[in-house]
mmCIF file of C-alpha atoms in Angstrom:
data_model
loop_
_atom_site.group_PDB
_atom_site.id
_atom_site.type_symbol
_atom_site.label_atom_id
_atom_site.label_comp_id
_atom_site.label_asym_id
_atom_site.label_seq_id
_atom_site.Cartn_x
_atom_site.Cartn_y
_atom_site.Cartn_z
ATOM 1 C CA UNK A 229 93.402 57.757 94.092
ATOM 2 C CA UNK A 230 96.999 57.838 95.310
ATOM 3 C CA UNK A 231 98.706 60.971 96.548
ATOM 4 C CA UNK A 232 102.423 61.014 97.246
ATOM 5 C CA UNK A 233 103.908 62.295 100.478
ATOM 6 C CA UNK A 234 105.810 64.941 98.519
ATOM 7 C CA UNK A 235 102.545 66.290 97.086
ATOM 8 C CA UNK A 236 100.951 66.510 100.525
ATOM 9 C CA UNK A 237 104.054 68.138 101.990
ATOM 10 C CA UNK A 238 104.222 70.707 99.188
ATOM 11 C CA UNK A 239 100.556 71.638 99.605
ATOM 12 C CA UNK A 240 100.816 72.040 103.385
ATOM 13 C CA UNK A 241 104.227 73.716 103.625
ATOM 14 C CA UNK A 242 102.960 77.271 103.156
ATOM 15 C CA UNK A 243 100.047 77.026 105.655
ATOM 16 C CA UNK A 244 102.298 75.300 108.189
ATOM 17 C CA UNK A 245 104.965 77.962 107.796
ATOM 18 C CA UNK A 246 102.384 80.716 108.209
ATOM 19 C CA UNK A 247 101.057 79.058 111.369
ATOM 20 C CA UNK A 248 104.541 78.728 112.885
ATOM 21 C CA UNK A 249 105.348 82.347 112.034
ATOM 22 C CA UNK A 250 102.072 83.564 113.521
ATOM 23 C CA UNK A 251 102.677 81.538 116.677
ATOM 24 C CA UNK A 252 106.205 82.935 117.038
ATOM 25 C CA UNK A 253 105.121 86.544 116.535
ATOM 26 C CA UNK A 254 102.217 86.101 118.940
ATOM 27 C CA UNK A 255 104.561 84.682 121.571
ATOM 28 C CA UNK A 256 106.953 87.617 121.156
ATOM 29 C CA UNK A 257 104.102 90.111 121.529
ATOM 30 C CA UNK A 258 102.891 88.337 124.652
ATOM 31 C CA UNK A 259 106.356 88.395 126.232
ATOM 32 C CA UNK A 260 106.838 92.078 125.416
ATOM 33 C CA UNK A 261 103.464 92.933 126.925
ATOM 34 C CA UNK A 262 104.039 90.857 130.055
ATOM 35 C CA UNK A 263 107.426 92.512 130.469
ATOM 36 C CA UNK A 264 105.795 95.971 130.372
ATOM 37 C CA UNK A 265 107.576 96.807 127.132
ATOM 38 C CA UNK A 266 104.266 97.421 125.355
ATOM 39 C CA UNK A 267 101.258 99.394 126.486
ATOM 40 C CA UNK A 268 97.906 97.579 126.394
ATOM 41 C CA UNK A 269 96.738 99.835 123.557
ATOM 42 C CA UNK A 270 99.810 99.215 121.425
ATOM 43 C CA UNK A 271 99.667 95.491 122.160
ATOM 44 C CA UNK A 272 96.040 95.318 121.047
ATOM 45 C CA UNK A 273 96.857 97.253 117.885
ATOM 46 C CA UNK A 274 99.746 94.944 117.006
ATOM 47 C CA UNK A 275 97.646 91.850 117.667
ATOM 48 C CA UNK A 276 94.900 93.236 115.430
ATOM 49 C CA UNK A 277 97.440 93.977 112.682
ATOM 50 C CA UNK A 278 98.877 90.474 113.031
ATOM 51 C CA UNK A 279 95.457 88.845 112.748
ATOM 52 C CA UNK A 280 94.587 91.018 109.742
ATOM 53 C CA UNK A 281 97.817 90.077 107.973
ATOM 54 C CA UNK A 282 97.180 86.403 108.691
ATOM 55 C CA UNK A 283 93.637 86.583 107.302
ATOM 56 C CA UNK A 284 94.812 88.352 104.156
ATOM 57 C CA UNK A 285 97.563 85.791 103.622
ATOM 58 C CA UNK A 286 95.169 82.899 104.219
ATOM 59 C CA UNK A 287 92.510 84.342 101.917
ATOM 60 C CA UNK A 288 94.842 85.118 99.016
ATOM 61 C CA UNK A 289 94.066 82.736 96.181
ATOM 62 C CA UNK A 290 91.124 81.145 98.003
ATOM 63 C CA UNK A 291 88.626 82.359 95.399
ATOM 64 C CA UNK A 292 90.138 81.011 92.188
ATOM 65 C CA UNK A 293 88.461 81.611 88.862
ATOM 66 C CA UNK A 294 87.442 78.836 86.522
ATOM 67 C CA UNK A 295 88.015 78.809 82.765
ATOM 68 C CA UNK A 296 85.026 80.114 80.828
ATOM 69 C CA UNK A 297 84.922 76.852 78.869
ATOM 70 C CA UNK A 298 83.734 75.015 81.983
ATOM 71 C CA UNK A 299 80.548 77.091 82.182
ATOM 72 C CA UNK A 300 80.192 77.829 78.467
ATOM 73 C CA UNK A 301 81.700 74.979 76.415
ATOM 74 C CA UNK A 302 83.095 75.959 73.007
ATOM 75 C CA UNK A 303 80.563 75.997 70.190
ATOM 76 C CA UNK A 304 80.886 76.770 66.473
ATOM 77 C CA UNK A 305 79.092 80.070 67.104
ATOM 78 C CA UNK A 306 81.565 81.182 69.782
ATOM 79 C CA UNK A 307 84.461 80.148 67.557
ATOM 80 C CA UNK A 308 83.014 82.230 64.714
ATOM 81 C CA UNK A 309 82.661 85.260 66.968
ATOM 82 C CA UNK A 310 86.257 84.994 68.138
ATOM 83 C CA UNK A 311 87.408 85.054 64.516
ATOM 84 C CA UNK A 312 85.622 88.314 63.711
ATOM 85 C CA UNK A 313 87.521 91.574 63.637
ATOM 86 C CA UNK A 314 88.138 93.127 67.019
ATOM 87 C CA UNK A 315 86.801 95.190 68.657
ATOM 88 C CA UNK A 316 83.466 94.083 67.211
ATOM 89 C CA UNK A 317 80.200 94.348 69.120
ATOM 90 C CA UNK A 318 77.355 92.009 68.253
ATOM 91 C CA UNK A 319 73.736 91.341 69.158
ATOM 92 C CA UNK A 320 72.424 87.830 69.805
ATOM 93 C CA UNK A 321 68.650 87.685 69.312
ATOM 94 C CA UNK A 322 66.469 85.779 71.776
ATOM 95 C CA UNK A 323 63.034 85.065 70.263
ATOM 96 C CA UNK A 324 61.604 83.619 73.475
ATOM 97 C CA UNK A 325 62.719 83.458 77.094
ATOM 98 C CA UNK A 326 60.767 81.528 79.694
ATOM 99 C CA UNK A 327 61.634 79.661 82.857
ATOM 100 C CA UNK A 328 59.070 76.869 82.537
ATOM 101 C CA UNK A 329 60.703 75.447 79.402
ATOM 102 C CA UNK A 330 63.959 75.604 77.498
ATOM 103 C CA UNK A 331 64.413 79.154 76.147
ATOM 104 C CA UNK A 332 64.836 79.843 72.448
ATOM 105 C CA UNK A 333 68.164 81.651 72.410
ATOM 106 C CA UNK A 334 71.349 81.882 70.350
ATOM 107 C CA UNK A 335 73.584 82.228 73.396
ATOM 108 C CA UNK A 336 72.860 81.818 77.089
ATOM 109 C CA UNK A 337 72.881 85.053 79.098
ATOM 110 C CA UNK A 338 76.342 86.319 80.076
ATOM 111 C CA UNK A 339 78.121 83.862 77.758
ATOM 112 C CA UNK A 340 79.629 86.678 75.698
ATOM 113 C CA UNK A 341 81.088 88.510 78.694
ATOM 114 C CA UNK A 342 82.472 85.299 80.194
ATOM 115 C CA UNK A 343 84.170 84.491 76.884
ATOM 116 C CA UNK A 344 85.663 87.969 76.482
ATOM 117 C CA UNK A 345 83.258 89.047 73.725
ATOM 118 C CA UNK A 346 81.385 92.340 73.401
ATOM 119 C CA UNK A 347 77.607 91.851 73.388
ATOM 120 C CA UNK A 348 74.983 94.610 73.242
ATOM 121 C CA UNK A 349 73.030 92.808 75.965
ATOM 122 C CA UNK A 350 75.887 93.125 78.449
ATOM 123 C CA UNK A 351 76.063 91.215 81.722
ATOM 124 C CA UNK A 352 72.823 90.894 83.651
ATOM 125 C CA UNK A 353 72.326 93.333 86.535
ATOM 126 C CA UNK A 354 75.590 95.145 85.746
ATOM 127 C CA UNK A 355 74.302 97.689 83.241
ATOM 128 C CA UNK A 356 73.300 101.223 84.169
ATOM 129 C CA UNK A 357 69.721 102.437 84.299
ATOM 130 C CA UNK A 358 70.399 105.022 81.594
ATOM 131 C CA UNK A 359 71.740 102.287 79.276
ATOM 132 C CA UNK A 360 68.703 100.108 79.960
ATOM 133 C CA UNK A 361 66.379 103.051 79.243
ATOM 134 C CA UNK A 362 68.270 103.769 76.032
ATOM 135 C CA UNK A 363 67.869 100.160 74.866
ATOM 136 C CA UNK A 364 64.169 100.222 75.713
ATOM 137 C CA UNK A 365 63.736 103.299 73.519
ATOM 138 C CA UNK A 366 65.596 101.615 70.660
ATOM 139 C CA UNK A 367 63.449 98.502 70.910
ATOM 140 C CA UNK A 368 60.264 100.492 71.429
ATOM 141 C CA UNK A 369 59.326 98.281 74.365
ATOM 142 C CA UNK A 370 60.610 96.730 77.578
ATOM 143 C CA UNK A 371 63.697 94.654 76.781
ATOM 144 C CA UNK A 372 63.603 92.556 79.956
ATOM 145 C CA UNK A 373 61.483 89.397 79.797
ATOM 146 C CA UNK A 374 58.793 89.074 82.492
ATOM 147 C CA UNK A 375 60.545 86.021 83.921
ATOM 148 C CA UNK A 376 63.878 87.836 84.449
ATOM 149 C CA UNK A 377 63.754 91.554 85.039
ATOM 150 C CA UNK A 378 67.535 91.781 85.336
ATOM 151 C CA UNK A 379 68.220 90.605 81.761
ATOM 152 C CA UNK A 380 68.322 92.607 78.541
ATOM 153 C CA UNK A 381 67.187 90.475 75.603
ATOM 154 C CA UNK A 382 66.207 91.525 72.075
ATOM 155 C CA UNK A 383 63.864 89.434 69.958
ATOM 156 C CA UNK A 384 64.202 91.558 66.796
ATOM 157 C CA UNK A 385 66.710 93.787 65.031
ATOM 158 C CA UNK A 386 65.918 97.318 63.866
ATOM 159 C CA UNK A 387 68.667 98.204 61.411
ATOM 160 C CA UNK A 388 67.751 101.899 61.409
ATOM 161 C CA UNK A 389 68.394 102.318 65.134
ATOM 162 C CA UNK A 390 71.218 99.981 66.053
ATOM 163 C CA UNK A 391 74.129 101.787 64.337
ATOM 164 C CA UNK A 392 74.305 103.941 67.479
ATOM 165 C CA UNK A 393 75.379 100.878 69.460
ATOM 166 C CA UNK A 394 78.339 100.183 67.159
ATOM 167 C CA UNK A 395 76.725 96.793 66.586
ATOM 168 C CA UNK A 396 78.656 95.200 63.722
ATOM 169 C CA UNK A 397 77.059 91.741 63.722
ATOM 170 C CA UNK A 398 73.696 90.139 64.485
ATOM 171 C CA UNK A 399 73.183 86.494 65.441
ATOM 172 C CA UNK A 400 69.839 84.876 64.787
ATOM 173 C CA UNK A 401 68.253 81.433 64.627
ATOM 174 C CA UNK A 402 65.743 82.579 61.998
ATOM 175 C CA UNK A 403 66.484 84.312 58.679
ATOM 176 C CA UNK A 404 66.580 88.108 58.801
ATOM 177 C CA UNK A 405 65.745 90.499 56.001
ATOM 178 C CA UNK A 406 66.834 94.056 55.433
ATOM 179 C CA UNK A 407 69.038 96.130 53.156
ATOM 180 C CA UNK A 408 71.528 96.717 55.944
ATOM 181 C CA UNK A 409 72.295 93.040 56.590
ATOM 182 C CA UNK A 410 74.695 90.662 54.864
ATOM 183 C CA UNK A 411 74.739 86.954 55.720
ATOM 184 C CA UNK A 412 78.268 85.819 56.584
ATOM 185 C CA UNK A 413 77.821 82.360 58.106
ATOM 186 C CA UNK A 414 75.015 79.881 58.541
ATOM 187 C CA UNK A 415 75.872 76.781 60.542
ATOM 188 C CA UNK A 416 72.618 76.552 62.457
ATOM 189 C CA UNK A 417 73.129 80.068 63.806
ATOM 190 C CA UNK A 418 73.047 82.801 61.191
ATOM 191 C CA UNK A 419 75.673 85.539 61.544
ATOM 192 C CA UNK A 420 74.900 88.784 59.703
ATOM 193 C CA UNK A 421 77.161 91.785 59.156
ATOM 194 C CA UNK A 422 75.479 95.152 59.729
ATOM 195 C CA UNK A 423 76.231 97.740 57.076
ATOM 196 C CA UNK A 424 76.490 101.325 58.225
ATOM 197 C CA UNK A 425 77.222 100.521 61.863
ATOM 198 C CA UNK A 426 78.986 103.328 63.674
ATOM 199 C CA UNK A 427 82.602 102.734 64.675
ATOM 200 C CA UNK A 428 83.048 102.173 68.386
ATOM 201 C CA UNK A 429 85.085 105.383 68.636
ATOM 202 C CA UNK A 430 85.165 108.386 66.317
ATOM 203 C CA UNK A 431 85.813 112.124 66.348
ATOM 204 C CA UNK A 432 82.726 114.201 65.581
ATOM 205 C CA UNK A 433 82.554 117.862 64.661
ATOM 206 C CA UNK A 434 81.288 120.331 67.246
ATOM 207 C CA UNK A 435 77.544 119.984 67.755
ATOM 208 C CA UNK A 436 77.358 116.766 65.701
ATOM 209 C CA UNK A 437 78.271 114.100 68.248
ATOM 210 C CA UNK A 438 75.807 111.605 66.760
ATOM 211 C CA UNK A 439 77.212 111.927 63.244
ATOM 212 C CA UNK A 440 80.398 109.864 62.881
ATOM 213 C CA UNK A 441 83.465 111.728 61.713
ATOM 214 C CA UNK A 442 86.932 110.243 61.394
ATOM 215 C CA UNK A 443 87.118 106.821 63.063
ATOM 216 C CA UNK A 444 89.757 105.880 65.600
ATOM 217 C CA UNK A 445 92.890 104.237 64.247
ATOM 218 C CA UNK A 446 92.921 101.578 66.976
ATOM 219 C CA UNK A 447 91.160 100.712 70.224
ATOM 220 C CA UNK A 448 92.674 98.696 73.059
ATOM 221 C CA UNK A 449 90.797 97.460 76.124
ATOM 222 C CA UNK A 450 93.362 95.844 78.430
ATOM 223 C CA UNK A 451 90.866 95.844 81.315
ATOM 224 C CA UNK A 452 87.158 96.593 81.873
ATOM 225 C CA UNK A 453 88.150 99.828 83.615
ATOM 226 C CA UNK A 454 90.528 101.086 80.929
ATOM 227 C CA UNK A 455 90.180 101.829 77.207
ATOM 228 C CA UNK A 456 92.878 103.360 75.011
ATOM 229 C CA UNK A 457 91.946 105.039 71.723
ATOM 230 C CA UNK A 458 94.612 105.889 69.146
ATOM 231 C CA UNK A 459 93.801 108.716 66.735
ATOM 232 C CA UNK A 460 95.220 109.950 63.471
ATOM 233 C CA UNK A 461 95.620 113.613 62.657
ATOM 234 C CA UNK A 462 92.567 115.621 61.674
ATOM 235 C CA UNK A 463 90.257 118.366 62.843
ATOM 236 C CA UNK A 464 89.462 119.044 66.475
ATOM 237 C CA UNK A 465 86.144 117.869 67.868
ATOM 238 C CA UNK A 466 84.503 115.487 70.314
ATOM 239 C CA UNK A 467 85.863 111.989 70.666
ATOM 240 C CA UNK A 468 82.807 109.758 71.065
ATOM 241 C CA UNK A 469 83.322 106.324 72.598
ATOM 242 C CA UNK A 470 80.182 104.218 72.248
ATOM 243 C CA UNK A 471 80.633 102.604 75.661
ATOM 244 C CA UNK A 472 78.476 103.265 78.707
ATOM 245 C CA UNK A 473 79.076 106.494 80.595
ATOM 246 C CA UNK A 474 79.085 106.498 84.378
ATOM 247 C CA UNK A 475 80.365 109.029 86.934
ATOM 248 C CA UNK A 476 83.957 108.156 87.717
ATOM 249 C CA UNK A 477 85.156 107.738 84.143
ATOM 250 C CA UNK A 478 88.089 110.038 83.442
ATOM 251 C CA UNK A 479 90.331 110.591 80.439
ATOM 252 C CA UNK A 480 93.776 111.789 79.437
ATOM 253 C CA UNK A 481 94.565 113.174 75.989
ATOM 254 C CA UNK A 482 98.250 112.600 75.286
ATOM 255 C CA UNK A 483 98.828 112.512 79.035
ATOM 256 C CA UNK A 484 96.790 115.652 79.821
ATOM 257 C CA UNK A 485 93.643 115.119 81.874
ATOM 258 C CA UNK A 486 90.384 116.118 80.219
ATOM 259 C CA UNK A 487 86.721 115.990 81.192
ATOM 260 C CA UNK A 488 84.479 113.078 80.207
ATOM 261 C CA UNK A 489 80.827 113.878 79.615
ATOM 262 C CA UNK A 490 77.801 111.826 78.512
ATOM 263 C CA UNK A 491 76.964 111.783 74.814
ATOM 264 C CA UNK A 492 73.371 111.014 73.848
ATOM 265 C CA UNK A 493 72.755 110.366 77.554
ATOM 266 C CA UNK A 494 74.509 107.018 77.744
ATOM 267 C CA UNK A 495 77.881 107.120 75.926
ATOM 268 C CA UNK A 496 81.236 108.752 76.696
ATOM 269 C CA UNK A 497 82.737 111.791 75.050
ATOM 270 C CA UNK A 498 85.634 114.193 75.470
ATOM 271 C CA UNK A 499 87.151 117.118 73.599
ATOM 272 C CA UNK A 500 90.273 116.447 71.530
ATOM 273 C CA UNK A 501 92.500 118.701 69.486
ATOM 274 C CA UNK A 502 93.471 118.299 65.858
ATOM 275 C CA UNK A 503 96.839 116.778 66.799
ATOM 276 C CA UNK A 504 95.604 114.440 69.526
ATOM 277 C CA UNK A 505 97.268 111.051 69.211
ATOM 278 C CA UNK A 506 96.158 108.915 72.154
ATOM 279 C CA UNK A 507 93.197 109.146 74.520
ATOM 280 C CA UNK A 508 93.078 106.979 77.630
ATOM 281 C CA UNK A 509 89.751 106.410 79.360
ATOM 282 C CA UNK A 510 90.036 105.012 82.877
ATOM 283 C CA UNK A 511 87.544 104.441 85.662
ATOM 284 C CA UNK A 512 88.489 106.016 88.985
ATOM 285 C CA UNK A 513 85.464 106.971 91.107
ATOM 286 C CA UNK A 514 85.950 109.742 93.634
ATOM 287 C CA UNK A 515 84.317 107.708 96.403
ATOM 288 C CA UNK A 516 87.111 105.131 96.200
ATOM 289 C CA UNK A 517 89.795 107.764 96.712
ATOM 290 C CA UNK A 518 87.856 109.333 99.574
ATOM 291 C CA UNK A 519 87.431 105.963 101.266
ATOM 292 C CA UNK A 520 91.127 105.208 100.824
ATOM 293 C CA UNK A 521 92.167 108.531 102.372
ATOM 294 C CA UNK A 522 89.757 108.102 105.286
ATOM 295 C CA UNK A 523 91.019 104.572 105.882
ATOM 296 C CA UNK A 524 94.639 105.726 105.899
ATOM 297 C CA UNK A 525 93.753 108.603 108.225
ATOM 298 C CA UNK A 526 92.003 106.209 110.612
ATOM 299 C CA UNK A 527 94.995 103.866 110.540
ATOM 300 C CA UNK A 528 97.352 106.757 111.239
ATOM 301 C CA UNK A 529 95.136 107.809 114.158
ATOM 302 C CA UNK A 530 95.224 104.313 115.651
ATOM 303 C CA UNK A 531 99.011 104.190 115.332
ATOM 304 C CA UNK A 532 99.384 107.626 116.948
ATOM 305 C CA UNK A 533 97.148 106.677 119.880
ATOM 306 C CA UNK A 534 98.993 103.399 120.384
ATOM 307 C CA UNK A 535 102.424 105.035 120.211
ATOM 308 C CA UNK A 536 101.428 107.875 122.552
ATOM 309 C CA UNK A 537 100.095 105.335 125.045
ATOM 310 C CA UNK A 538 103.322 103.367 124.860
ATOM 311 C CA UNK A 539 105.409 106.541 125.327
ATOM 312 C CA UNK A 540 103.304 107.639 128.301
ATOM 313 C CA UNK A 541 103.527 104.214 129.913
ATOM 314 C CA UNK A 542 107.274 104.018 129.362
ATOM 315 C CA UNK A 543 107.780 107.476 130.861
ATOM 316 C CA UNK A 544 105.661 106.608 133.911
ATOM 317 C CA UNK A 545 107.614 103.409 134.467
ATOM 318 C CA UNK A 546 110.932 105.235 134.354
ATOM 319 C CA UNK A 547 109.813 107.897 136.837
ATOM 320 C CA UNK A 548 108.592 105.190 139.186
#
């Protein structure tokens, strides 16, 4: 393995420059403090700020992400799922899951999330308790295997119940029967379309949140914490988004903030008017804002104490 000098120099230029800059700034702070131009409190505060900035600069980019294909290599099944209409939620059945032998499963846990796909099972340990309880009621039993209590895995499909999950497709290793299923592909893994599945977002009449009304014209999910729903004209009602509800989700209807409330315990809903055109759901928990304000207040307090100490020390030196 040969590495050119230019490659080594390019890779070390930024760390070397940061080290030289840190050394220069530290030397300046030391000289100012020794010359009684800085109070001990202000000097300590500036040193702390300098170290913090250096750590942030050194840590930036030190936790790179890896392509999903490295952990979950492309398969015909994943390619099929990527070709389906979007946004389309699916359910991959897992007939058996054990740790003492190879599990019988269509997809490994978390593969869908890592590949940017929308799976009913979600990502292990990152679903809410109310969502897990809802899935247990749908399945009529505990959905976590004894070997892994943090997973949600279904071994069967109940067509009468799953429309509520906006589940458009089911993946299975074994043939499935039922009037609500239509076989689309069979290349070792059978992909079925689910007839009668609820749209992921729809406007329901007052008091009928679980009965789909007019579907959304388009849904965009640019980030896990943001979903945009475009609507066409119609009657006023409740916009139901069949995604998990959690405190901290907020919404704007055509730029005007509106309340988000749970629908059927686990989904999101908000009132919209007949002329509503765009609804933006975004996650902004109150605790984050409170922590940010407290942090800024603490920082301002430290700066005030340091500056007041420097002013007092400077005034004492002049009087002396």
